[in-house]
Tab-separated table of C-alpha atoms in Angstrom:
chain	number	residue	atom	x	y	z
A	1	UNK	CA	135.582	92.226	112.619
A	2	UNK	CA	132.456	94.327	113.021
A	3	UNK	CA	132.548	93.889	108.565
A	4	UNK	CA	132.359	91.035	108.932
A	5	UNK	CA	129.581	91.009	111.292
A	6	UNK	CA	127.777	93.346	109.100
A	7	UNK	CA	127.970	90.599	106.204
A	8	UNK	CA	126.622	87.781	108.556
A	9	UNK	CA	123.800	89.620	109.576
A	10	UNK	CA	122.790	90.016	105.720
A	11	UNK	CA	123.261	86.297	105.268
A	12	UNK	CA	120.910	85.796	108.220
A	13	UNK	CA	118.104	87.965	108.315
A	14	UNK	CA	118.082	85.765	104.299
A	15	UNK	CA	118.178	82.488	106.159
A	16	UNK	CA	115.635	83.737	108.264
A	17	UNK	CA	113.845	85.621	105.337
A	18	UNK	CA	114.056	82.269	103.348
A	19	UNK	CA	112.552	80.150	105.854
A	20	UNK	CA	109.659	82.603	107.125
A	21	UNK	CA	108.985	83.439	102.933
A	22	UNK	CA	107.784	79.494	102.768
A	23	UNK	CA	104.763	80.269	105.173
A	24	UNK	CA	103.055	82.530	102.559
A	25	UNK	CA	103.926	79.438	100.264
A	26	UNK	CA	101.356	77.529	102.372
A	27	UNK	CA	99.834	75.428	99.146
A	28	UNK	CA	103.420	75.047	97.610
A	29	UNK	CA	104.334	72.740	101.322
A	30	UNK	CA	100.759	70.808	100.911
A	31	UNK	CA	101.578	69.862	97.173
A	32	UNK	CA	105.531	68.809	98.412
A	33	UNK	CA	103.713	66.882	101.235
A	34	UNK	CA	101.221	65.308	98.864
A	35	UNK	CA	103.112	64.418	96.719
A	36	UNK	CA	105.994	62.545	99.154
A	37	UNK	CA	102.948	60.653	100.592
A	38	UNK	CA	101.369	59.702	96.833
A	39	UNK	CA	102.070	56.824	95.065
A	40	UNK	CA	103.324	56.776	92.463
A	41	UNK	CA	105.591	60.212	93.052
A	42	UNK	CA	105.844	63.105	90.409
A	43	UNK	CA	109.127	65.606	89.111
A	44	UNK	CA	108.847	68.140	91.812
A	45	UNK	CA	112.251	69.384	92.025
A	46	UNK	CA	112.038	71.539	89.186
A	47	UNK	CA	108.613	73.295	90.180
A	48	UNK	CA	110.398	74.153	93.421
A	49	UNK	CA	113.383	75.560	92.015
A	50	UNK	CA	111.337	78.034	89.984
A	51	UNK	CA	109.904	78.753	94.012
A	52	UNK	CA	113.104	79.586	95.672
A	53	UNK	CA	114.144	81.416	92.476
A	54	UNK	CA	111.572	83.916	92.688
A	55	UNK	CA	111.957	83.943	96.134
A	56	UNK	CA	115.467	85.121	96.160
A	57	UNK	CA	114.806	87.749	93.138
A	58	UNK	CA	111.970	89.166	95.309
A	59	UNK	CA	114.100	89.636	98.209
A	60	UNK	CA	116.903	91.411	96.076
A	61	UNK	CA	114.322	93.558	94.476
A	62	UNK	CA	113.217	94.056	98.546
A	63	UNK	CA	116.336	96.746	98.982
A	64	UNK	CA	116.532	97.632	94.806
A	65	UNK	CA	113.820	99.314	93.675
A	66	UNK	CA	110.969	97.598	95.868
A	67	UNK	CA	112.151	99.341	99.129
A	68	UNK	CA	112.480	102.727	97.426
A	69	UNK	CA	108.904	102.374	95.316
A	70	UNK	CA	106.960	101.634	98.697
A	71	UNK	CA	108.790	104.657	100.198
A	72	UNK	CA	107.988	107.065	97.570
A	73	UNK	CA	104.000	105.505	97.329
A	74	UNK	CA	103.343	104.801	100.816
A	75	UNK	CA	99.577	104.267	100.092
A	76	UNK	CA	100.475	101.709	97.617
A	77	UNK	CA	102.364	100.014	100.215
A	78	UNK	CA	99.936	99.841	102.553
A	79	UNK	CA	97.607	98.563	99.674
A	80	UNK	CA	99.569	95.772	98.857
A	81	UNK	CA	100.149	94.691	102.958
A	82	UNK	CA	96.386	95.057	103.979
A	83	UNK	CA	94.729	93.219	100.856
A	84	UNK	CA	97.544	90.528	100.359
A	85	UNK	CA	96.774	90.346	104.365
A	86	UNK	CA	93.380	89.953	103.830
A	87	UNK	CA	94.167	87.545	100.662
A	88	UNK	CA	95.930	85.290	102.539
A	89	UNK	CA	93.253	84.994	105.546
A	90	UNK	CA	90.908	84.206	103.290
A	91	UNK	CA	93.206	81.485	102.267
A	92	UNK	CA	93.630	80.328	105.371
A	93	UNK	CA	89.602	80.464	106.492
A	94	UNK	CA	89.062	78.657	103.430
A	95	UNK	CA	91.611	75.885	103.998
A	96	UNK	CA	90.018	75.678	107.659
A	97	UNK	CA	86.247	75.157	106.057
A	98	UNK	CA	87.418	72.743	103.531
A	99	UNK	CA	88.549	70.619	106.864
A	100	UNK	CA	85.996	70.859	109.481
A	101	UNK	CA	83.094	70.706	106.628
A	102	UNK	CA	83.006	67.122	106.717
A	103	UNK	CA	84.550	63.814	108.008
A	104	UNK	CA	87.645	62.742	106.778
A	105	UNK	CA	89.250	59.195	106.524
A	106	UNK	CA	92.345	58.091	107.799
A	107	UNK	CA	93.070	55.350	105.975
A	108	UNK	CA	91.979	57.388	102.648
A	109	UNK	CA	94.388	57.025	99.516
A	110	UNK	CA	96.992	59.962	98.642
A	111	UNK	CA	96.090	61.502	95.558
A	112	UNK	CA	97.990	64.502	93.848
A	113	UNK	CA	96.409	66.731	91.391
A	114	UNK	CA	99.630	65.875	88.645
A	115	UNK	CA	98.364	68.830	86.203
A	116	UNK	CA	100.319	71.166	88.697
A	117	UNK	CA	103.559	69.865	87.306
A	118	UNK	CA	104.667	69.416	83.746
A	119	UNK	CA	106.648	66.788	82.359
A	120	UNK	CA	108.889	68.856	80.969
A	121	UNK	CA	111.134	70.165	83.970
A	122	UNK	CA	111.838	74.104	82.336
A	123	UNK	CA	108.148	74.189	81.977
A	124	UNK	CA	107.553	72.502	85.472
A	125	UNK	CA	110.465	75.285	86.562
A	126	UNK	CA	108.538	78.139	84.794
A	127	UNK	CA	105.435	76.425	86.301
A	128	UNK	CA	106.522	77.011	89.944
A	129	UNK	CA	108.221	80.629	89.592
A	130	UNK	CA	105.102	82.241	88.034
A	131	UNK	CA	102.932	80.676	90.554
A	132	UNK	CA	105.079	81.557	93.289
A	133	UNK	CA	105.118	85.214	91.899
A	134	UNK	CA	101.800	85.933	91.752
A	135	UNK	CA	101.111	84.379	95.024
A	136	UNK	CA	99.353	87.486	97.020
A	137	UNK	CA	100.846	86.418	100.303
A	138	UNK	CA	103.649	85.566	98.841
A	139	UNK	CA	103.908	89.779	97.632
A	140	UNK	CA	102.805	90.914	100.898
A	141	UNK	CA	105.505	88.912	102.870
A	142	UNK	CA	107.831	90.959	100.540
A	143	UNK	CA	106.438	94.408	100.881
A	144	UNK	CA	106.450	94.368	104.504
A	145	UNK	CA	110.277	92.862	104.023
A	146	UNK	CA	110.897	96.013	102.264
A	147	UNK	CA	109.564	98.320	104.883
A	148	UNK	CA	111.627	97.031	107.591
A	149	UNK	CA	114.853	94.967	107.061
A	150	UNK	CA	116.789	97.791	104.990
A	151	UNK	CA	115.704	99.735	108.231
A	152	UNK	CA	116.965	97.076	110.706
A	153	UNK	CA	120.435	96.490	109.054
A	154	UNK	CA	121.272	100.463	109.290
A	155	UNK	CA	120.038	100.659	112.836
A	156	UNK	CA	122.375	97.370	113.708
A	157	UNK	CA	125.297	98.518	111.488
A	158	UNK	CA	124.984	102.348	111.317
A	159	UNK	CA	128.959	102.699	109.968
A	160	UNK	CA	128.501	100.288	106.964
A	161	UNK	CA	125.911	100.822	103.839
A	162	UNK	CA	124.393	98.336	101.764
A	163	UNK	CA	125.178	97.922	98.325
A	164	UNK	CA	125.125	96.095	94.991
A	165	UNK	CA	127.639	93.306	96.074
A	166	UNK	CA	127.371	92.542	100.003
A	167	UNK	CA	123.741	92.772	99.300
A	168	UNK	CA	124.240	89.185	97.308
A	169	UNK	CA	124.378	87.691	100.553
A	170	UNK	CA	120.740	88.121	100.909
A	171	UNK	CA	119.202	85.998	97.971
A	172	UNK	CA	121.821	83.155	98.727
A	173	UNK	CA	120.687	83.158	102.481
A	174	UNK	CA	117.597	83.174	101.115
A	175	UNK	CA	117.900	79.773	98.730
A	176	UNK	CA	119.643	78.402	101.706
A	177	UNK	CA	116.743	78.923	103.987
A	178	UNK	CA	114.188	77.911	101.542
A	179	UNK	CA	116.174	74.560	101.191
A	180	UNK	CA	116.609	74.333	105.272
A	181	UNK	CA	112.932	74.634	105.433
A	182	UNK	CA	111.925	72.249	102.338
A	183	UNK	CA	114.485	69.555	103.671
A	184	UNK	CA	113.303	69.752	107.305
A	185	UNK	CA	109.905	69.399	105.865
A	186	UNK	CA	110.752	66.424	103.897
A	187	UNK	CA	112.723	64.821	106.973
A	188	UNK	CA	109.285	65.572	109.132
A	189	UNK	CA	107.149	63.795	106.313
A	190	UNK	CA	109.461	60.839	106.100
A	191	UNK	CA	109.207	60.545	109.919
A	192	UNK	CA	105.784	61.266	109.991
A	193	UNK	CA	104.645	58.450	107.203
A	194	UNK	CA	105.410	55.622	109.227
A	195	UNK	CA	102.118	56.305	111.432
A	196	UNK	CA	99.926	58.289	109.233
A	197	UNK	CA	98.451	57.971	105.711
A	198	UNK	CA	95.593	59.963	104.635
A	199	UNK	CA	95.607	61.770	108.058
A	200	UNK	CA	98.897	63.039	107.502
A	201	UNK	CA	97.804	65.392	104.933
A	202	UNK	CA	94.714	66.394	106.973
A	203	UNK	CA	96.723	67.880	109.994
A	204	UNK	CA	98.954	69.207	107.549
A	205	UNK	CA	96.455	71.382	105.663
A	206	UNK	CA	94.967	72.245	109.129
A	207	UNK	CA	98.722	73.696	110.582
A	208	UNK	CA	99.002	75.660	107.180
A	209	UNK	CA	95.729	77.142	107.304
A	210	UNK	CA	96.148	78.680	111.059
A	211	UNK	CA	99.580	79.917	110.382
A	212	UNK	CA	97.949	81.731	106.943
A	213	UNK	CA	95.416	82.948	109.427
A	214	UNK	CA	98.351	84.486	111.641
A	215	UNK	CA	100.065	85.281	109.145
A	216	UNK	CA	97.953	87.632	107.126
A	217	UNK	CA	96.214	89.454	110.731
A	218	UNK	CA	99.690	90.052	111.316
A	219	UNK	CA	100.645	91.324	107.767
A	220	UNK	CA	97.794	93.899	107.600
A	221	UNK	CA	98.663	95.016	110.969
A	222	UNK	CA	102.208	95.501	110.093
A	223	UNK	CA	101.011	97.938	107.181
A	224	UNK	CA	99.516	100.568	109.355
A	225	UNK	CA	103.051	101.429	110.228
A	226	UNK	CA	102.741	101.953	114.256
A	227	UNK	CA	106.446	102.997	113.901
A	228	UNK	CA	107.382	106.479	116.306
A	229	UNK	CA	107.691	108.792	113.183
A	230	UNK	CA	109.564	111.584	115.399
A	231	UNK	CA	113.477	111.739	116.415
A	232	UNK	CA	114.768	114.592	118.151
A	233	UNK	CA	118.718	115.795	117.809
A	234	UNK	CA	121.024	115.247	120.563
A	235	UNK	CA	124.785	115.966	120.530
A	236	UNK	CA	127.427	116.552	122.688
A	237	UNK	CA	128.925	119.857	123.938
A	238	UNK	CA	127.048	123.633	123.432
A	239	UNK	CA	128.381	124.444	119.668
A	240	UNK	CA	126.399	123.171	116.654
A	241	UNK	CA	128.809	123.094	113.786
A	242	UNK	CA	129.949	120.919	111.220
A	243	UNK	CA	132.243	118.310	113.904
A	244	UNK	CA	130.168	118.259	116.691
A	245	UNK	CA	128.932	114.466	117.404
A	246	UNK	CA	125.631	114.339	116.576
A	247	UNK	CA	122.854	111.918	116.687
A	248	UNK	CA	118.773	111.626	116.520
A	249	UNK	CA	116.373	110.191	119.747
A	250	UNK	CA	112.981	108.972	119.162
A	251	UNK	CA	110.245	110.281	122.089
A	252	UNK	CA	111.128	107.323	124.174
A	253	UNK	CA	114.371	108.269	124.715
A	254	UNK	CA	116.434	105.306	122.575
A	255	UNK	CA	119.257	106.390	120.293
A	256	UNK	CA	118.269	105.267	117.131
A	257	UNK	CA	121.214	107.704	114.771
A	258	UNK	CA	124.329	106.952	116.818
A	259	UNK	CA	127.106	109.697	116.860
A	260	UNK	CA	129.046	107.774	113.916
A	261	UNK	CA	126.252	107.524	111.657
A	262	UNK	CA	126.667	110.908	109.709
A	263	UNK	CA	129.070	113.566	109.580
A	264	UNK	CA	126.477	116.509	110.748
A	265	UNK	CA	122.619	116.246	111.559
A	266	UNK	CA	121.271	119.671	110.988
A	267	UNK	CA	117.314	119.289	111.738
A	268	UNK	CA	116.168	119.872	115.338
A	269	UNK	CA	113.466	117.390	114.937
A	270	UNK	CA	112.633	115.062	112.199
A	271	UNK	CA	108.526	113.980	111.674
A	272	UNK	CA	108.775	114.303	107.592
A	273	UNK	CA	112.507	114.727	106.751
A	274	UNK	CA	115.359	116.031	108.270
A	275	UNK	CA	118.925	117.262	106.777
A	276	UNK	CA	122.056	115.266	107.495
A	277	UNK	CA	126.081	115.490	105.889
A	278	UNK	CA	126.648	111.967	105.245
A	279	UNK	CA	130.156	110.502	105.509
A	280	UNK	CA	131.031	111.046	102.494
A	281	UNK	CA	130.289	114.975	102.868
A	282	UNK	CA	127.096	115.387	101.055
A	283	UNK	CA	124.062	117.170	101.826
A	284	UNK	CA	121.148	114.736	102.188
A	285	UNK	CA	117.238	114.513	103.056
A	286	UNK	CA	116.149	111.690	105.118
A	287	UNK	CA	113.142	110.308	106.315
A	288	UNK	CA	112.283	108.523	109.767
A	289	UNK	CA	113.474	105.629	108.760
A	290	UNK	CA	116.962	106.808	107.413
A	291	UNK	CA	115.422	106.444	103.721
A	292	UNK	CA	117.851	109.151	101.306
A	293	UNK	CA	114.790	110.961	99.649
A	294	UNK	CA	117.309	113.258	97.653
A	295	UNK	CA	120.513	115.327	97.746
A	296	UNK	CA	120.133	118.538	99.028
A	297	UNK	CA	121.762	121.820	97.431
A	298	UNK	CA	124.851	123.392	99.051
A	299	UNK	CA	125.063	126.864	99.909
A	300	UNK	CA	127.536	129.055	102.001
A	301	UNK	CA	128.568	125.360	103.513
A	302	UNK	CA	125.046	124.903	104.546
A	303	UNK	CA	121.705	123.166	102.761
A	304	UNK	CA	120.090	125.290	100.685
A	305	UNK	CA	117.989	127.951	102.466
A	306	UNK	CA	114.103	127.837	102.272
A	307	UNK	CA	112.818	130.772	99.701
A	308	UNK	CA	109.232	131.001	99.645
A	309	UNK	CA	108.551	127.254	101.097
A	310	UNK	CA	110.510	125.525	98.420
A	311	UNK	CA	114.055	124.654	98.762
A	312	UNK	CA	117.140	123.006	95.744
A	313	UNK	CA	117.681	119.803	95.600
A	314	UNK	CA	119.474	117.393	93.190
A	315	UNK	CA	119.686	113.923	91.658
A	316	UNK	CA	121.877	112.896	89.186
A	317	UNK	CA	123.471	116.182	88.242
A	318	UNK	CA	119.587	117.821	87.933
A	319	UNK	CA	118.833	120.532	90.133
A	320	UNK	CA	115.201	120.132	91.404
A	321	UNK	CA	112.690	121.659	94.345
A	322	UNK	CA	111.325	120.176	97.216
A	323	UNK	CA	108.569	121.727	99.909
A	324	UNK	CA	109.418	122.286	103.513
A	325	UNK	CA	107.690	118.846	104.338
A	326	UNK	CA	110.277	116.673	101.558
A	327	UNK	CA	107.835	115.934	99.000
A	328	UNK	CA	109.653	116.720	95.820
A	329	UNK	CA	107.511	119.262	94.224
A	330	UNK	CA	109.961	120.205	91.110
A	331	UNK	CA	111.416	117.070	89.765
A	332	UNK	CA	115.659	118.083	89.203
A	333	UNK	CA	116.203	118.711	85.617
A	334	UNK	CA	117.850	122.238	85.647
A	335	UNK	CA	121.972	122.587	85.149
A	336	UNK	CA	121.068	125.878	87.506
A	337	UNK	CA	118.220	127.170	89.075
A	338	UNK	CA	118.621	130.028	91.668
A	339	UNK	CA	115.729	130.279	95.023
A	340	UNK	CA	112.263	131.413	94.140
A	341	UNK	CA	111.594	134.961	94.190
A	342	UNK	CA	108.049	136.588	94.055
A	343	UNK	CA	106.452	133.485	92.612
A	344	UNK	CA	109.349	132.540	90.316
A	345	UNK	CA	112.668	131.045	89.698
A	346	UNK	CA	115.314	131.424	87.061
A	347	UNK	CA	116.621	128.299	85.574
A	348	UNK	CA	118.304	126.978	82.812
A	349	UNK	CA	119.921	123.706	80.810
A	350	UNK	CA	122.622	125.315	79.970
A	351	UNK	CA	124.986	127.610	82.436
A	352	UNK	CA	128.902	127.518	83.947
A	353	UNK	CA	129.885	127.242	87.734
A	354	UNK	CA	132.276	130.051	88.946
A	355	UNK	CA	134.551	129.463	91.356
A	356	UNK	CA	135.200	132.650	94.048
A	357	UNK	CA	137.338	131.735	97.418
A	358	UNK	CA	134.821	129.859	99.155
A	359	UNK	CA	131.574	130.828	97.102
A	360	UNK	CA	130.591	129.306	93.904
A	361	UNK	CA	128.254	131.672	91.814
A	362	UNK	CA	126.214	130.434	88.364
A	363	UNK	CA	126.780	131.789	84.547
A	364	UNK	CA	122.700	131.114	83.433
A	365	UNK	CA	123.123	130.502	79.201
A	366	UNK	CA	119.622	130.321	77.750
A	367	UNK	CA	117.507	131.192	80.778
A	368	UNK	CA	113.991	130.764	81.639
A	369	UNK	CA	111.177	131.721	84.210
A	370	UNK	CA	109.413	128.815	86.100
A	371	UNK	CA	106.428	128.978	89.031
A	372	UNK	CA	106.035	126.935	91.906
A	373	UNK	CA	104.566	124.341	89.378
A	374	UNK	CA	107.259	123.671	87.689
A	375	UNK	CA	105.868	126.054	84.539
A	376	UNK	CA	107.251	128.180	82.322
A	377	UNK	CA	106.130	132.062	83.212
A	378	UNK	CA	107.013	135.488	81.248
């Protein structure tokens, strides 16, 4: 049951995803509402198919790749929140100008600007997904998507991960919101045209602009991250082993790593990264935010111990060194590398693993000398 919960919540948080994405879309709704209102009408379905494509590809790409690229370049994130924040206010100011500048006329004939759409419909498609796509809004709706649904989903459903195939869930909640939202909008236009004409469009343009203007003050916001960045251990009983139920607080006291989430939780307090055994049994750095930053090294059924503020790590295979803060300071590409001693480590491409009773003990073949750099040293 609680699967199949987890799989609902996916599909929603797209509905609701696909519906909220169409607010950064502000001028796509004024074109759909000019052009139900003009006379004669124009091929708009295939411009706003291209739309909700690249809508749902973004917010794949929000928990593939996207999530994991803002994580690793947090400044970059923040970039892309605070001036596609400020991009779309200035949209929004500027659609408020173009309104209040003058008088308008109710009675004033609908007229579309028909160069927007193509009479071909794959060029009219291609039309509306590379507009869409470059939208600035449009990319900061996304990048603060990426910095805090992946989050919410693990906090709701800490026993179940996300992967390649429940995650298609999201992009099709996502095409169903967009079409929820477009066909509601169309309903409300139909509705709406038997007492306004020219008007119609004026309040339209005027309800699009403020909600830009919301929109982006609360996007940039959003991008300072306010988020408490420190979680303190808890568990139950006196012994701290590998078994012992263990979970992480944040200062106010709410449980935000249940029990279940992870086989062991070894760091006291986590404020950069912290150490946890996943359920599957392997060593792992994560951040505040549960984000896997790497696999960490196993030794003596422990992480790897910290030798002269560095520490093993690996990804894909590739043994690697990170700092006592998580920043990755060695990127993994050593078969074996053994802890830094007096400035230097001995690694190599090419070794054996030994198996002894419990301990596991390296045969180096064509060894080498690196620094804390990542050099090659005598």
């Amino acid at each position: 049951m609680d699967f199949y919960l987890f799989l609902g919540f996916i599909l929603f948080l797209g509905i609701g995803f696909g519906i909220i994405s169409s607010t950064p879309l502000g001028p796509i709704n004024l074109l759909v509402a000019e052009n139900y209102l003009s006379k004669p009408k124009v091929r708009i379905v295939p411009f706003l198919c291209g739309v909700i494509l690249i809508d749902s590809i973004f917010g794949y790409l929000t928990f593939w790749g996207f999530e994991k690229f803002l994580s690793d370049y947090k400044f970059v994130g923040a970039s892309i929140g605070i001036f596609g924040g400020l991009a779309i206010i200035a949209l929004g100011i500027i659609g408020l100008y173009q309104q209040y500048k003058g008088k308008h006329d109710p009675n004033k004939k609908i007229e579309i600007k028909k160069n927007i759409f193509l009479k071909s419909s794959t060029a009219s498609f291609s039309k509306g997904f590379i507009l869409c796509g470059s939208n600035p809004g449009f990319i900061a709706f996304w990048g603060w998507v990426a910095y805090n649904a992946k989050t919410w989903t693990n906090q709701a459903f800490p026993d179940f991960e996300i992967n390649f195939y429940n995650l298609i869930l999201f992009p099709i909640g996502i095409v169903i919101g967009d079409f929820l939202w477009f066909g509601l909008f169309t309903y409300l236009l139909k509705k709406g045209a038997r007492r306004y004409s020219g008007s119609m469009i004026d309040k339209i343009r005027t309800f699009i602009s403020w909600g830009l203007l919301a929109l982006g003050i609360f996007t940039i916001y959003a991008s300072f991250d306010f988020k408490d960045k420190t979680l303190i251990k808890i568990q139950v009983g006196k012994v701290n082993e590998v078994g012992t139920k263990t979970g992480y607080i944040n200062l106010k006291g709410d449980t935000v790593v249940p029990f279940s989430k992870y086989q062991h939780c070894y760091s006291d307090t986590i404020k950069n990264f912290g150490i946890v055994r996943n359920l599957e049994g392997i060593l792992i750095g994560i951040d505040y935010r549960e984000r896997v930053l790497f696999e960490i090294f196993e030794l003596d059924n422990g992480p790897d111990y910290i030798s002269e503020g560095l520490f093993r790590i690996i990804k894909n295979g590739k043994i690697g060194f990170a700092d006592e803060l998580g920043n990755v300071v060695i990127t993994p590409q050593f078969n074996c590398a053994l802890p830094f001693k007096n400035g230097k480590s001995k690694v190599s491409k090419s070794c054996i693993f030994h198996q002894e009773d419990e301990h596991t003990y390296m045969e180096f073949k064509d060894y080498f000398f690196i620094n804390e750099r990542g050099e090659i040293v005598e």
